[in-house]
mmCIF file of C-alpha atoms in Angstrom:
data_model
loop_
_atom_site.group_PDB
_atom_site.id
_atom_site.type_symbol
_atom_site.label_atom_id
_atom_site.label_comp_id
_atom_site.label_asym_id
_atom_site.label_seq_id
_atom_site.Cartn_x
_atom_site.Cartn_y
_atom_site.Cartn_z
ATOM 1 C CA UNK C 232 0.000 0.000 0.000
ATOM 2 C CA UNK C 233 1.572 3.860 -1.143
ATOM 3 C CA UNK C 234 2.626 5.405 2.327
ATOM 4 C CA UNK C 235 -0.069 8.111 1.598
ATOM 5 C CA UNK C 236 -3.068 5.861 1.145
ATOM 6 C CA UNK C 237 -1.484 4.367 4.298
ATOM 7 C CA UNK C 238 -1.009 7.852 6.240
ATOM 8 C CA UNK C 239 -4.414 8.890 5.165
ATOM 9 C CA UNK C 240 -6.427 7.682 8.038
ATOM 10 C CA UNK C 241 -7.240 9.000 11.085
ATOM 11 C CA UNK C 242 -6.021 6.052 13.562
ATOM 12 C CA UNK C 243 -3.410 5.206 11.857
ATOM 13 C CA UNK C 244 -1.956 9.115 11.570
ATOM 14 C CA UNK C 245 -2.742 9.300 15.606
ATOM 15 C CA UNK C 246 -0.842 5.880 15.910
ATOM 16 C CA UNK C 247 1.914 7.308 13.511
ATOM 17 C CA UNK C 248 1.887 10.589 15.986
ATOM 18 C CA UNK C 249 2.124 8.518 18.688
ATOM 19 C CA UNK C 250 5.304 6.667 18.492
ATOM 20 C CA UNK C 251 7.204 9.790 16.660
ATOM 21 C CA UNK C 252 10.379 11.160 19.017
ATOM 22 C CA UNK C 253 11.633 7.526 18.977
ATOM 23 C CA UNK C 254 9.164 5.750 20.953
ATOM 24 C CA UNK C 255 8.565 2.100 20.895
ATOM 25 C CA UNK C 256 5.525 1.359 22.295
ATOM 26 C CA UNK C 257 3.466 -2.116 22.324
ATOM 27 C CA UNK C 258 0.175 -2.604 21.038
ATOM 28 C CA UNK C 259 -0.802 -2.651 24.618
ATOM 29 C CA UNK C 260 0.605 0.254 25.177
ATOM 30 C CA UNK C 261 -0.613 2.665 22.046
ATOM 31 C CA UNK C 262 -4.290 1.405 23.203
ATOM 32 C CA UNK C 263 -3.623 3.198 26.465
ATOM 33 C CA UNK C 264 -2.647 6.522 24.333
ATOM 34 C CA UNK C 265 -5.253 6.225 22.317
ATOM 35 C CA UNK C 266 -8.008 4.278 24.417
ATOM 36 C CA UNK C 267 -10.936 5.553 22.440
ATOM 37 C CA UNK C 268 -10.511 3.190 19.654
ATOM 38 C CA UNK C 269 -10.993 -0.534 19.832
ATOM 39 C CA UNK C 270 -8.234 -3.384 20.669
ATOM 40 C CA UNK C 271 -9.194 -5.021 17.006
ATOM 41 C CA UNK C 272 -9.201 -1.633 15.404
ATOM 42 C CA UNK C 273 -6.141 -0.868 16.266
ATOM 43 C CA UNK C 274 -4.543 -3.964 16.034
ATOM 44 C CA UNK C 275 -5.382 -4.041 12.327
ATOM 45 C CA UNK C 276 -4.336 -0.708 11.831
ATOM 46 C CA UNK C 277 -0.791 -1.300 13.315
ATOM 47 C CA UNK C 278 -0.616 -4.364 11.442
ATOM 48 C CA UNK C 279 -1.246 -2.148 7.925
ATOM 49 C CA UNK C 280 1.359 -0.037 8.687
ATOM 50 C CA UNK C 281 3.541 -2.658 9.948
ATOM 51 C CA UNK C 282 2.726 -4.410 6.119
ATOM 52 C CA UNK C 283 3.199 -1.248 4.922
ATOM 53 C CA UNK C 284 6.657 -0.364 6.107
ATOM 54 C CA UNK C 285 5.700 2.238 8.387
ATOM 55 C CA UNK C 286 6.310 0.803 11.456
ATOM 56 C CA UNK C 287 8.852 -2.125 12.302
ATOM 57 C CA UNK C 288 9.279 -4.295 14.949
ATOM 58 C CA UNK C 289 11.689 -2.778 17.256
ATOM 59 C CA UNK C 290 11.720 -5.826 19.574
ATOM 60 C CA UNK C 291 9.882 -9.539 20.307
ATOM 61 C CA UNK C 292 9.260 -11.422 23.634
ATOM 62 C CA UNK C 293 7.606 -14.029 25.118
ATOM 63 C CA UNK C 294 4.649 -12.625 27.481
ATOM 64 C CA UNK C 295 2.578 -15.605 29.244
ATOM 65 C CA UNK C 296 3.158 -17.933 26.125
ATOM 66 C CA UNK C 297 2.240 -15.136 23.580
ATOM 67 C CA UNK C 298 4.513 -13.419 21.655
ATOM 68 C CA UNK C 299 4.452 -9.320 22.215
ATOM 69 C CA UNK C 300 6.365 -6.839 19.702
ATOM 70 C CA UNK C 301 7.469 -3.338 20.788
ATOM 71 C CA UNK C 302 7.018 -1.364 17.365
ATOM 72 C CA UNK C 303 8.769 1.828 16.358
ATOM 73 C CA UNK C 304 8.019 4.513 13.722
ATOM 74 C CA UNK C 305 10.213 4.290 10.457
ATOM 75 C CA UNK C 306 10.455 8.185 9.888
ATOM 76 C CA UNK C 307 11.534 7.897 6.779
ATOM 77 C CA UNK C 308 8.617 6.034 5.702
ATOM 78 C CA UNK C 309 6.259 8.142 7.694
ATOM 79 C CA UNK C 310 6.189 11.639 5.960
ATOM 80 C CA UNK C 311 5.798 12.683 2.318
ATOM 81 C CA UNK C 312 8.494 13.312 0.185
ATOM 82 C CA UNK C 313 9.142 16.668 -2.081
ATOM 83 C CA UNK C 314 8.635 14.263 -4.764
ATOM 84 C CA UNK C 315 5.602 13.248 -3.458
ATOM 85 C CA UNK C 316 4.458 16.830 -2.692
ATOM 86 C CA UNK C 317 4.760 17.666 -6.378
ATOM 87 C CA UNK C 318 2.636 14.648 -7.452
ATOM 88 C CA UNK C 319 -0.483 15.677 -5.027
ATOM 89 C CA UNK C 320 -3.696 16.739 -6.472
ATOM 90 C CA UNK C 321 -5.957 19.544 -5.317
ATOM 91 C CA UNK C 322 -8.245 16.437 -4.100
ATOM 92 C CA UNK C 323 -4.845 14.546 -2.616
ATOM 93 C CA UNK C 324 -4.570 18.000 -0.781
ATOM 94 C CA UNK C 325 -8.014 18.159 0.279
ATOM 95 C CA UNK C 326 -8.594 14.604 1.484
ATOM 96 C CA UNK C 327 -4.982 14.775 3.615
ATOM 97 C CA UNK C 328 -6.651 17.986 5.553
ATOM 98 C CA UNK C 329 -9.642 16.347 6.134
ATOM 99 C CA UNK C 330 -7.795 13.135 7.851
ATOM 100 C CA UNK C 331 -5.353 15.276 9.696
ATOM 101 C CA UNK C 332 -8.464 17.643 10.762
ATOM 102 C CA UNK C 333 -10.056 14.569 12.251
ATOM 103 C CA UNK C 334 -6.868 12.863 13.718
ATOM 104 C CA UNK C 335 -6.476 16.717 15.649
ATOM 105 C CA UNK C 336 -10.625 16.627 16.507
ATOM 106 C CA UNK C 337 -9.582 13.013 17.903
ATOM 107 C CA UNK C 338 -6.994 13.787 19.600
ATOM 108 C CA UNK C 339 -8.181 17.022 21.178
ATOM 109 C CA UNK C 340 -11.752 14.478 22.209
ATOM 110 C CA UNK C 341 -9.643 12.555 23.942
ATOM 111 C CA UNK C 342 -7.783 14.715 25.805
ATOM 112 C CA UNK C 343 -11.243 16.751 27.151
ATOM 113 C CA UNK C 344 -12.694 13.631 27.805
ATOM 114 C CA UNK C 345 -10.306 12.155 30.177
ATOM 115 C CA UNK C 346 -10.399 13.019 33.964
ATOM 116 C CA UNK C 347 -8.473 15.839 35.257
ATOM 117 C CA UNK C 348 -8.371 17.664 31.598
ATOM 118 C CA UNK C 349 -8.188 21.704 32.141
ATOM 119 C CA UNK C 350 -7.480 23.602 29.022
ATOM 120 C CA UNK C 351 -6.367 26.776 30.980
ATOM 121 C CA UNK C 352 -4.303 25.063 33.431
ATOM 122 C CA UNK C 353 -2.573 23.222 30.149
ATOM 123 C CA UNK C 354 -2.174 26.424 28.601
ATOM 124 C CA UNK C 355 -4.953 25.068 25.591
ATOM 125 C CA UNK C 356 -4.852 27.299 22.544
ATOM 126 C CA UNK C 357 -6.781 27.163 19.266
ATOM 127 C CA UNK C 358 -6.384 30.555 17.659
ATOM 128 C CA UNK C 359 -6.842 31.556 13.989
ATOM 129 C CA UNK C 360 -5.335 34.576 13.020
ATOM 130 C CA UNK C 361 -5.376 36.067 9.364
ATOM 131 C CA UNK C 362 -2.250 38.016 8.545
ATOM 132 C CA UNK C 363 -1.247 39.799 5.431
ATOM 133 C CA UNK C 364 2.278 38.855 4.266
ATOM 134 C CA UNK C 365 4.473 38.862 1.018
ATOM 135 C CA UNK C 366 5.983 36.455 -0.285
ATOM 136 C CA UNK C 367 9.377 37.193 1.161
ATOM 137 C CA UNK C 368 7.512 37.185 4.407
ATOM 138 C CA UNK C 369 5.814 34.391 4.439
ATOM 139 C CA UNK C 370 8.892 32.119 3.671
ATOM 140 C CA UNK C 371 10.754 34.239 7.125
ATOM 141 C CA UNK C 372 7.329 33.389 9.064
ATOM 142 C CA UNK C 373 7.678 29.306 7.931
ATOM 143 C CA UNK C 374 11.481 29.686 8.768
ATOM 144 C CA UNK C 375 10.919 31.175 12.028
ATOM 145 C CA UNK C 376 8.275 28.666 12.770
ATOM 146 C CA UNK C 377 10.745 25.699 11.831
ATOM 147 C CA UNK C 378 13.883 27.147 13.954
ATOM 148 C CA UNK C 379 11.144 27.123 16.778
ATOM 149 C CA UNK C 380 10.001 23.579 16.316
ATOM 150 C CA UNK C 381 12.333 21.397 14.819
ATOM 151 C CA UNK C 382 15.013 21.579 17.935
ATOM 152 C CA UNK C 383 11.864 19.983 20.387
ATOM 153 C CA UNK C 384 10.986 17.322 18.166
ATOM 154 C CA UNK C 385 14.058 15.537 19.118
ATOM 155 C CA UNK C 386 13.003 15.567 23.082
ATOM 156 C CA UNK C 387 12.833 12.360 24.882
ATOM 157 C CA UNK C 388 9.793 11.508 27.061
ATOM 158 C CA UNK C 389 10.843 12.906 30.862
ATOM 159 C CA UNK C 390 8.927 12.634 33.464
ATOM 160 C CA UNK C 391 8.612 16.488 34.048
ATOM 161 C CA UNK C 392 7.773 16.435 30.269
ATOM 162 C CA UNK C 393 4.023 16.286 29.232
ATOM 163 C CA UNK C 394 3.126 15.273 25.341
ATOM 164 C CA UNK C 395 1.818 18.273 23.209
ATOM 165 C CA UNK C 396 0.208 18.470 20.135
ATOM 166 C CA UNK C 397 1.868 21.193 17.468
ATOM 167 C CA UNK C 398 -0.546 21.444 14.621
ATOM 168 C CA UNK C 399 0.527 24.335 12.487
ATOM 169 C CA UNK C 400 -1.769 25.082 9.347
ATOM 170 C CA UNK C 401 -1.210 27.884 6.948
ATOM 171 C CA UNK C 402 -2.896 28.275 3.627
ATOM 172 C CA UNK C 403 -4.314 31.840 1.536
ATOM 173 C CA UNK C 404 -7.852 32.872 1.930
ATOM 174 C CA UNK C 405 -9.596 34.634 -0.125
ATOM 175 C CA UNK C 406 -9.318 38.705 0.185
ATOM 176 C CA UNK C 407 -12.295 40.696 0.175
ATOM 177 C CA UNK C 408 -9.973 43.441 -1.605
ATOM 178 C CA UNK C 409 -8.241 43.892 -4.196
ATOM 179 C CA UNK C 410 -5.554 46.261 -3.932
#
């Protein structure tokens, strides 16, 4: 299965998000990160990407006569290419927003739904803002944004760390002037 057909599904994109930062996590385990979808669904989801190349099995043992695997995320695998980019359609495009808006709506249910949750306390934002840039500016603003993110990507699971969820989106809207 093409990595994007295999990307382009809600569980397995939250599974994918899951296990990025180096992780290797157990079936058992991902169902506790993501305990609002079924064992079996999520079972045969890791087992697609598994098939798929996605994910590998980082490690096997022997748990009460059953065999468990710890997998980990091939990163390589797991994002789209520049080659790739250039081959998307406008309806590739729209379809991949529409499974990474409902992997974030997901994700975001989860985390209200589980005891404790308090958006101010965890500092919870959700903003839109619409700015006017050039083009010269807009490629600073994605640099800047980059520079800012890329170093914490790389941080290992602490236990004074808690796990965010970065979703930056940025695409032109429609002006109501023209200039």
């Amino acid at each position: 299965m093409d990595p994007l057909e295999l990307l382009g599904h809600p569980v397995r994109l939250r599974i994918v998000h899951a296990l990025r930062g180096g992780r290797e996590l157990t079936t058992g385990e991902l169902g506790e990160r993501i305990a609002d979808v079924s064992k079996a669904t999520l079972y045969r989801h890791v087992e697609l990407l598994a098939e798929g190349g996605i994910l590998e099995v980082a490690e096997e043992r022997r748990v009460r006569g059953a065999v468990e695997r710890r997998f980990r995320l091939r990163q390589e695998r797991a994002s789209i290419t520049p080659e790739q980019l250039e081959q998307l359609t406008v309806e590739d495009h729209r379809r991949g927003f529409a499974v990474a808006m409902a992997a974030l709506l997901a994700e975001f249910t989860a985390y209200v739904e589980r005891d404790g949750a308090d958006p101010i306390a965890d500092l919870v934002g959700y903003r839109q803002h619409g700015i006017w840039l050039t083009e010269a500016e807009l490629h600073q603003l994605i640099e800047g944004m980059r520079a800012a993110i890329l170093p914490v990507l790389a941080n290992e699971a602490t236990p004074d760390r808690s796990r965010y969820l970065l979703s930056p989106i940025l695409f032109p809207v429609e002006d109501d002037h023209a200039w």
